[in-house]
Coordinates of C-alpha atoms in Angstrom, one line a residue:
Chain A
M1 CA 0.0 0.0 0.0
I2 CA 1.2 3.5 -0.9
R3 CA -0.3 6.7 0.5
V4 CA -0.6 9.6 -1.9
K5 CA -1.2 13.2 -0.6
Y6 CA -2.3 16.2 -2.6
F7 CA -1.9 19.8 -1.6
A8 CA -3.2 23.3 -2.5
S9 CA -4.7 23.7 -6.0
L10 CA -4.2 20.1 -6.8
R11 CA -6.0 19.0 -3.7
E12 CA -8.9 21.1 -4.7
R13 CA -8.9 19.8 -8.3
M14 CA -8.7 16.2 -7.1
N15 CA -11.6 16.9 -4.8
R16 CA -9.8 14.8 -2.1
G17 CA -6.7 15.1 0.1
E18 CA -5.3 11.7 -0.5
D19 CA -5.5 8.3 -2.2
Q20 CA -4.1 4.9 -1.3
I21 CA -2.9 2.6 -4.0
E22 CA -1.9 -1.1 -4.0
V23 CA 1.5 -2.1 -5.1
S24 CA 2.1 -5.4 -6.7
G25 CA 5.6 -7.0 -6.9
D26 CA 6.5 -4.9 -10.0
Q27 CA 8.9 -2.0 -9.8
L28 CA 6.8 1.1 -9.9
T29 CA 8.1 4.6 -10.7
L30 CA 6.4 7.8 -9.8
A31 CA 5.5 8.1 -13.5
D32 CA 3.6 4.8 -13.2
V33 CA 1.9 6.0 -10.0
L34 CA 0.8 9.3 -11.8
A35 CA -0.7 7.2 -14.6
R36 CA -2.9 5.4 -12.1
L37 CA -4.3 8.5 -10.4
T38 CA -7.2 10.4 -12.0
L39 CA -8.8 13.7 -11.7
P40 CA -12.7 13.8 -11.3
D41 CA -12.9 14.4 -15.1
G42 CA -11.0 11.2 -15.7
Q43 CA -7.8 12.8 -16.8
T44 CA -4.7 11.1 -15.3
L45 CA -2.1 13.0 -13.3
Q46 CA 0.5 11.8 -15.7
L47 CA -1.3 13.7 -18.5
L48 CA -1.7 16.7 -16.2
S49 CA 2.0 16.7 -15.4
L50 CA 2.8 17.2 -19.1
A51 CA 0.9 20.4 -19.1
E52 CA 1.7 21.8 -15.6
T53 CA 4.7 21.6 -13.4
M54 CA 4.1 19.4 -10.4
M55 CA 6.5 18.8 -7.6
L56 CA 6.9 15.3 -6.2
S57 CA 8.1 14.0 -2.8
V58 CA 8.6 10.5 -1.4
N59 CA 8.7 10.2 2.4
H60 CA 9.0 14.0 2.7
E61 CA 12.0 14.3 0.4
M62 CA 11.8 16.0 -3.1
V63 CA 12.3 13.4 -5.8
D64 CA 12.2 13.1 -9.6
I65 CA 9.5 11.4 -11.6
D66 CA 11.7 8.4 -12.3
H67 CA 12.0 7.7 -8.6
V68 CA 11.1 4.0 -7.7
V69 CA 8.5 3.7 -4.9
K70 CA 7.8 0.7 -2.6
G71 CA 5.0 -0.4 -0.2
G72 CA 4.7 1.9 2.8
D73 CA 6.0 5.0 1.0
E74 CA 4.2 8.3 1.3
I75 CA 4.0 10.2 -1.9
G76 CA 3.3 13.9 -2.1
I77 CA 2.1 15.6 -5.3
F78 CA 1.7 19.4 -5.4
P79 CA 2.1 22.5 -7.5
P80 CA 5.3 24.6 -7.2
V81 CA 5.5 26.0 -3.7
T82 CA 4.7 29.7 -3.0
G83 CA 5.6 30.3 0.7
G84 CA 7.7 33.1 2.1
Chain B
M1 CA 25.4 26.4 14.9
Y2 CA 22.3 27.2 16.9
A3 CA 19.2 26.6 14.7
R4 CA 15.5 26.8 15.4
I5 CA 12.6 26.3 13.0
S6 CA 9.0 27.0 13.7
V7 CA 5.8 26.6 11.6
Q8 CA 3.0 28.3 13.6
T9 CA -0.3 30.1 13.3
G10 CA 0.7 32.9 15.7
D11 CA 2.8 36.0 15.2
F12 CA 6.4 36.3 16.2
S13 CA 8.6 39.0 17.9
L14 CA 11.8 40.0 16.0
D15 CA 13.2 41.4 19.3
A16 CA 12.8 38.0 20.9
V17 CA 14.5 36.2 18.0
I18 CA 17.4 38.6 18.0
N19 CA 17.9 38.1 21.7
E20 CA 17.6 34.3 21.3
L21 CA 20.5 34.4 18.7
K22 CA 22.6 36.7 20.9
Q23 CA 22.1 34.5 24.0
E24 CA 23.8 31.6 22.2
T25 CA 27.2 33.2 21.9
K26 CA 28.7 36.7 22.6
A27 CA 30.7 36.2 19.4
V28 CA 27.7 37.4 17.3
G29 CA 28.7 40.7 15.6
G30 CA 25.6 41.0 13.4
I31 CA 22.2 39.6 12.7
C32 CA 20.5 40.0 9.3
S33 CA 16.8 39.3 9.3
F34 CA 14.1 39.3 6.7
T35 CA 10.4 39.8 7.6
G36 CA 7.9 39.0 4.8
C37 CA 4.4 40.4 5.2
V38 CA 1.0 40.4 3.4
R39 CA 0.7 43.2 0.9
D40 CA -2.6 44.8 0.1
I41 CA -2.0 44.6 -3.6
N42 CA -0.5 41.7 -5.5
D43 CA 0.0 41.8 -9.3
G44 CA -2.6 44.6 -9.4
E45 CA -5.3 42.8 -7.4
D46 CA -6.7 44.1 -4.1
V47 CA -5.9 41.4 -1.5
S48 CA -8.3 41.0 1.4
S49 CA -6.5 38.0 2.9
L50 CA -4.0 35.1 2.3
F51 CA -4.5 31.5 3.3
L52 CA -1.3 29.7 4.0
E53 CA -1.4 25.9 3.6
H54 CA 1.6 23.5 4.1
Y55 CA 2.7 19.9 4.1
P56 CA 3.0 19.3 7.8
E57 CA 5.4 16.4 8.0
M58 CA 7.6 17.7 5.2
T59 CA 7.9 21.5 5.7
E60 CA 10.2 21.4 8.8
K61 CA 12.4 18.8 7.2
Q62 CA 12.8 20.9 4.1
L63 CA 13.6 24.0 6.2
A64 CA 16.2 22.1 8.2
K65 CA 17.8 21.0 5.0
I66 CA 18.0 24.6 3.8
L67 CA 19.6 25.7 7.1
D68 CA 22.1 22.8 6.9
T69 CA 23.1 23.9 3.4
A70 CA 23.5 27.5 4.6
E71 CA 25.6 26.4 7.5
A72 CA 28.0 24.5 5.2
R73 CA 28.2 27.5 2.8
F74 CA 28.4 30.5 5.1
D75 CA 30.2 31.4 8.3
L76 CA 27.2 31.3 10.6
L77 CA 26.7 31.2 14.4
G78 CA 23.0 30.8 14.4
A79 CA 19.8 30.9 12.3
I80 CA 16.1 31.0 13.0
V81 CA 13.2 30.4 10.6
I82 CA 9.6 31.1 11.5
H83 CA 6.8 30.7 9.0
R84 CA 3.1 31.3 9.7
I85 CA 0.2 29.2 8.4
G86 CA -3.5 29.8 8.3
L87 CA -5.4 33.0 7.4
L88 CA -3.4 36.3 7.3
H89 CA -4.4 39.8 6.5
P90 CA -2.6 42.7 4.8
G91 CA 0.2 44.1 7.0
E92 CA 0.5 40.8 8.9
N93 CA 3.8 39.0 9.2
I94 CA 4.2 35.8 7.1
V95 CA 7.8 34.7 7.5
L96 CA 10.9 35.6 9.4
V97 CA 14.5 34.4 8.6
A98 CA 17.3 35.6 10.9
A99 CA 21.0 34.7 10.5
A100 CA 23.7 35.6 13.0
S101 CA 27.4 35.8 12.2
A102 CA 30.6 37.3 13.5
H103 CA 30.7 39.6 10.4
R104 CA 27.9 41.2 8.4
A105 CA 28.6 39.9 4.9
A106 CA 28.0 36.3 6.0
A107 CA 24.8 37.2 7.8
F108 CA 23.4 39.1 4.8
D109 CA 24.3 36.3 2.4
A110 CA 23.0 33.5 4.6
C111 CA 19.7 35.2 5.3
H112 CA 19.1 36.0 1.6
F113 CA 20.1 32.4 0.7
V114 CA 17.7 30.9 3.2
M115 CA 14.8 33.1 2.0
D116 CA 15.5 32.4 -1.7
Y117 CA 15.5 28.6 -1.1
L118 CA 12.5 28.7 1.2
K119 CA 10.6 30.3 -1.7
T120 CA 11.3 27.4 -4.0
Q121 CA 11.9 24.4 -1.7
A122 CA 9.7 24.7 1.4
T123 CA 6.2 23.2 1.1
F124 CA 4.0 26.2 1.6
W125 CA 1.2 27.4 -0.7
K126 CA -0.6 30.7 -0.7
Q127 CA -4.3 31.2 -1.6
E128 CA -5.2 34.8 -2.2
Q129 CA -8.6 36.1 -1.3
R130 CA -9.5 39.3 -3.2
R131 CA -11.8 42.1 -2.2
D132 CA -14.0 41.3 -5.2
G133 CA -14.6 37.8 -3.6
G134 CA -12.4 35.9 -5.9
K135 CA -9.9 33.3 -4.7
S136 CA -6.8 32.0 -6.4
W137 CA -3.7 29.9 -5.6
L138 CA -0.6 31.9 -6.3
R139 CA 2.0 30.7 -8.8
M140 CA 5.7 30.5 -8.2
R141 CA 7.4 33.5 -9.7
E142 CA 10.1 33.0 -12.4
S143 CA 12.2 35.5 -10.4
D144 CA 12.1 33.1 -7.5
E145 CA 13.2 30.2 -9.6
Q146 CA 16.0 32.4 -11.0
A147 CA 17.1 33.5 -7.5
T148 CA 17.7 29.8 -6.5
A149 CA 19.4 29.1 -9.8
D150 CA 21.7 32.0 -9.3
W151 CA 22.9 30.6 -5.9
E152 CA 23.4 27.2 -7.5
A153 CA 25.6 28.8 -10.2
K154 CA 27.6 30.7 -7.6
K155 CA 28.3 27.6 -5.6
D156 CA 31.9 27.0 -6.9
Chain C
M1 CA 10.1 57.1 0.6
Y2 CA 9.6 57.1 4.4
A3 CA 12.9 57.7 6.2
R4 CA 14.0 58.1 9.8
I5 CA 17.5 58.5 11.2
S6 CA 18.3 58.5 14.9
V7 CA 21.6 58.8 16.8
Q8 CA 20.8 58.0 20.4
T9 CA 22.3 56.6 23.6
G10 CA 19.4 54.3 24.4
D11 CA 18.5 50.9 22.9
F12 CA 16.0 50.3 20.2
S13 CA 13.2 47.8 19.4
L14 CA 13.3 46.0 16.1
D15 CA 9.6 45.1 16.4
A16 CA 8.7 48.8 16.8
V17 CA 10.9 49.7 13.7
I18 CA 9.3 47.0 11.6
N19 CA 5.8 48.2 12.6
E20 CA 6.8 51.8 11.9
L21 CA 7.8 50.8 8.3
K22 CA 4.7 48.8 7.8
Q23 CA 2.4 51.7 9.0
E24 CA 3.6 53.8 6.2
T25 CA 2.2 51.7 3.4
K26 CA 0.5 48.3 3.0
A27 CA 2.5 47.8 -0.2
V28 CA 5.5 46.6 1.9
G29 CA 6.1 43.0 1.1
G30 CA 9.4 42.5 2.9
I31 CA 11.7 44.3 5.4
C32 CA 15.4 43.4 5.6
S33 CA 17.2 44.5 8.8
F34 CA 20.7 44.3 10.1
T35 CA 21.4 44.6 13.8
G36 CA 25.1 45.1 14.8
C37 CA 26.1 44.3 18.3
V38 CA 29.2 44.4 20.5
R39 CA 31.2 41.2 20.4
D40 CA 33.1 39.9 23.4
I41 CA 36.2 39.2 21.3
N42 CA 37.6 41.4 18.5
D43 CA 40.8 40.5 16.6
G44 CA 41.7 38.1 19.4
E45 CA 41.3 40.7 22.3
D46 CA 38.8 40.3 25.2
V47 CA 36.5 43.3 24.9
S48 CA 35.0 44.7 28.1
S49 CA 33.2 47.6 26.5
L50 CA 33.1 49.9 23.5
F51 CA 32.9 53.7 23.6
L52 CA 31.1 55.2 20.6
E53 CA 32.0 58.8 19.7
H54 CA 30.5 60.8 16.8
Y55 CA 30.6 64.2 15.1
P56 CA 27.1 65.5 16.2
E57 CA 26.3 68.0 13.4
M58 CA 27.7 65.8 10.7
T59 CA 26.5 62.3 11.4
E60 CA 22.8 62.6 10.6
K61 CA 23.7 64.6 7.4
Q62 CA 25.9 61.8 6.2
L63 CA 23.4 59.1 7.1
A64 CA 20.7 61.1 5.2
K65 CA 22.9 61.3 2.2
I66 CA 23.4 57.5 2.3
L67 CA 19.6 56.9 2.4
D68 CA 19.1 59.3 -0.5
T69 CA 21.6 57.4 -2.5
A70 CA 19.9 54.1 -1.6
E71 CA 16.5 55.5 -2.5
A72 CA 17.8 56.5 -6.0
R73 CA 19.4 53.1 -6.5
F74 CA 16.9 50.6 -5.1
D75 CA 13.1 50.2 -5.3
L76 CA 12.5 51.2 -1.6
L77 CA 9.3 52.1 0.3
G78 CA 11.1 53.1 3.5
A79 CA 14.3 52.9 5.5
I80 CA 15.3 53.5 9.2
V81 CA 18.8 53.9 10.6
I82 CA 19.4 53.9 14.3
H83 CA 22.9 54.2 15.7
R84 CA 23.8 54.2 19.4
I85 CA 26.6 56.3 21.0
G86 CA 28.2 56.3 24.4
L87 CA 29.4 53.3 26.4
L88 CA 28.2 49.8 25.2
H89 CA 29.0 46.3 26.5
P90 CA 29.3 42.9 24.8
G91 CA 25.9 41.7 23.6
E92 CA 24.4 45.2 23.4
N93 CA 23.0 46.6 20.1
I94 CA 25.1 49.2 18.3
V95 CA 23.3 49.8 15.0
L96 CA 20.1 49.0 13.2
V97 CA 19.4 49.4 9.5
A98 CA 16.0 48.4 8.2
A99 CA 14.8 48.7 4.5
A100 CA 11.3 48.0 3.3
S101 CA 10.3 47.2 -0.3
A102 CA 7.5 45.5 -2.2
H103 CA 10.0 42.7 -3.1
R104 CA 12.8 41.1 -1.1
A105 CA 15.8 41.5 -3.4
A106 CA 15.6 45.3 -3.2
A107 CA 15.2 45.2 0.6
F108 CA 18.3 43.0 1.0
D109 CA 20.4 45.0 -1.4
A110 CA 19.4 48.4 0.1
C111 CA 19.9 47.3 3.7
H112 CA 23.4 45.8 2.8
F113 CA 24.3 49.0 0.8
V114 CA 23.3 51.3 3.7
M115 CA 25.3 49.3 6.2
D116 CA 28.4 49.1 4.0
Y117 CA 28.3 52.9 3.4
L118 CA 27.6 53.7 7.0
K119 CA 30.8 51.8 7.9
T120 CA 33.0 54.0 5.7
Q121 CA 31.0 57.3 5.5
A122 CA 29.2 58.0 8.8
T123 CA 31.2 59.9 11.4
F124 CA 31.3 57.4 14.2
W125 CA 34.4 56.1 16.0
K126 CA 34.8 53.1 18.3
Q127 CA 37.2 53.0 21.2
E128 CA 37.6 49.4 22.6
Q129 CA 38.2 48.8 26.3
R130 CA 39.8 45.5 27.0
R131 CA 39.6 43.2 30.0
D132 CA 43.4 43.8 30.6
G133 CA 42.6 47.5 31.1
G134 CA 44.0 48.6 27.7
K135 CA 42.1 51.0 25.4
S136 CA 42.5 51.5 21.7
W137 CA 40.6 53.3 18.9
L138 CA 39.6 50.8 16.3
R139 CA 40.9 51.1 12.7
M140 CA 38.8 50.9 9.6
R141 CA 38.9 47.4 8.1
E142 CA 40.2 47.0 4.6
S143 CA 37.2 44.7 4.0
D144 CA 34.9 47.6 4.8
E145 CA 36.6 49.9 2.3
Q146 CA 36.4 47.1 -0.3
A147 CA 32.7 46.6 0.3
T148 CA 32.0 50.3 -0.5
A149 CA 34.3 50.1 -3.5
D150 CA 32.4 47.0 -4.8
W151 CA 29.1 49.0 -4.7
E152 CA 30.7 51.9 -6.6
A153 CA 32.0 49.5 -9.2
K154 CA 28.5 47.9 -9.6
K155 CA 26.9 51.3 -10.0
D156 CA 26.5 51.1 -13.8
Chain D
M1 CA 38.0 82.9 11.6
I2 CA 37.8 79.2 10.9
R3 CA 36.8 76.6 13.5
V4 CA 38.7 73.3 13.3
K5 CA 37.3 70.2 15.2
Y6 CA 39.2 67.0 16.0
F7 CA 37.7 63.6 16.8
A8 CA 38.5 60.3 18.3
S9 CA 42.2 59.3 18.3
L10 CA 43.2 62.6 16.7
R11 CA 41.4 64.6 19.4
E12 CA 43.3 62.7 22.0
R13 CA 46.6 63.2 20.2
M14 CA 46.0 66.9 19.8
N15 CA 45.1 67.1 23.5
R16 CA 42.2 69.4 22.5
G17 CA 38.9 69.2 20.8
E18 CA 39.2 72.2 18.5
D19 CA 41.2 75.2 17.3
Q20 CA 40.4 78.5 15.7
I21 CA 42.5 80.0 13.0
E22 CA 42.5 83.4 11.4
V23 CA 42.1 83.7 7.7
S24 CA 43.7 86.6 5.8
G25 CA 42.6 87.6 2.3
D26 CA 44.6 84.8 0.8
Q27 CA 43.0 81.7 -0.7
L28 CA 43.6 78.9 1.8
T29 CA 43.3 75.2 1.0
L30 CA 42.8 72.5 3.6
A31 CA 46.5 71.5 2.9
D32 CA 47.5 75.0 4.0
V33 CA 45.3 74.7 7.1
L34 CA 46.9 71.4 8.1
A35 CA 50.3 73.0 7.8
R36 CA 49.3 75.6 10.4
L37 CA 48.0 73.1 13.0
T38 CA 50.5 71.4 15.2
L39 CA 50.4 68.4 17.6
P40 CA 51.7 68.9 21.1
D41 CA 55.1 67.6 19.9
G42 CA 55.3 70.3 17.3
Q43 CA 54.6 68.1 14.3
T44 CA 52.2 69.6 11.8
L45 CA 49.0 67.8 10.8
Q46 CA 50.2 68.2 7.2
L47 CA 53.2 65.9 8.1
L48 CA 51.0 63.5 10.0
S49 CA 48.6 63.3 7.1
L50 CA 51.4 61.9 4.9
A51 CA 51.9 59.0 7.3
E52 CA 48.3 58.3 8.3
T53 CA 45.0 58.5 6.5
M54 CA 42.9 61.4 7.8
M55 CA 39.4 62.3 6.7
L56 CA 38.4 65.9 6.1
S57 CA 35.1 67.7 6.2
V58 CA 34.1 71.3 5.6
N59 CA 30.7 72.4 6.9
H60 CA 29.8 68.7 7.6
E61 CA 30.5 67.5 4.1
M62 CA 33.4 65.2 3.3
V63 CA 36.0 67.1 1.1
D64 CA 39.5 66.6 -0.4
I65 CA 42.7 68.2 0.9
D66 CA 42.7 70.7 -2.0
H67 CA 39.3 72.1 -1.0
V68 CA 39.4 75.9 -0.6
V69 CA 38.1 77.2 2.8
K70 CA 36.8 80.7 3.8
G71 CA 36.0 82.6 6.9
G72 CA 33.1 81.1 8.9
D73 CA 33.8 77.5 7.7
E74 CA 33.9 74.6 10.2
I75 CA 36.6 72.1 9.4
G76 CA 36.5 68.5 10.7
I77 CA 39.7 66.5 10.8
F78 CA 39.4 62.8 11.9
P79 CA 40.7 59.3 11.4
P80 CA 38.8 56.9 9.1
V81 CA 35.4 56.2 10.7
T82 CA 34.6 52.9 12.5
G83 CA 30.9 52.9 13.3
G84 CA 28.4 50.3 12.5

């Protein structure tokens, strides 16, 4: 099981704060995970990430889209940060 | 190096932060601080409030990493980062970065460095609420990305 | 631009200064400040106190000139300079420069600029009193002269 | 009459805070003024200024040593500043 958290405008567009996805024995990259997650209109996050910059984290560290995830990981998906 | 990070809803006192950094060591010769606050106009829009969201488990980890990098790069004696979350109004404080050093150039550079990286690396998001009732999530400025890129280029 | 200069024996509050700059205009997005304080060791000597002398009629005029130059060069909304005189002990504040702008880069640059010029242009002198009873007038550091020269070179 | 003020280490070495000098009809530069002012050991400030950097002001503005002074001016002579 992998927990996926959304923040800010992406959380609002997903209409939910998080998802949980099952992982099989296969090696799964973040790109694969994004292909499995869908917006309410059916569009995948993988498609959305081609049009808009998204930042990705695994276990609270920023990572790239080719990062390999494993069961128990917490993934964060969010728009570029705007604090300060 | 003395370091403190706080993500909080309440306001902060700059005098208390300066004293905290000076308590640690009498070798402090100068403290540079940056206080960011809510403006009443942003990109031409009348702002009535800002809502600050963050990624609770991640934010402090990211801020600690930025302070570690600053400590390795500049001659620092201490640094404090305080960032507010929740609903804030024009004139209210959002963020404070303070850096203490024996000499002023290091204090200025480290404070500026931490603010620049906080802008592009720390997991905060601002939603602007306008006087006309509209709401929108702010976008990262290109100038902020450029500021971080400039520090990366200056590294060697 | 809002500007205030004070040469005084008493201490100052950074919180009060930040609020003063924010009162002037809600367009302020960031305030960079530098607080200089007495170190307990200077060039290897144990410092027991510093005596700050100045040229009363000239100091504020010089500081005003520095703020005018900063206003012409940076996108500033306000600036405050406070410098203490008289006898000061390790840990005590000596100087405060605060610069307010809509955006942070201008605030950092202006604050750093004013501090650097204050070091080489404002008519203050420090006499150091050491724990061994010795006294000596400090000399201007080459690094301070260099800092001013660097701003002059960057002018165009 | 021209008033000359000394500060910091120079004030201590002069053993006085100020001097007053008479100006005749001649054009007088700051270099001329320094030649007329003497330390307690008899050395002129002109000589001292060759060995040590001194800053000069006239009527509270920084000036160079070739600046021409006139009656009523206030001259400041002091070591490089060390505030901040």
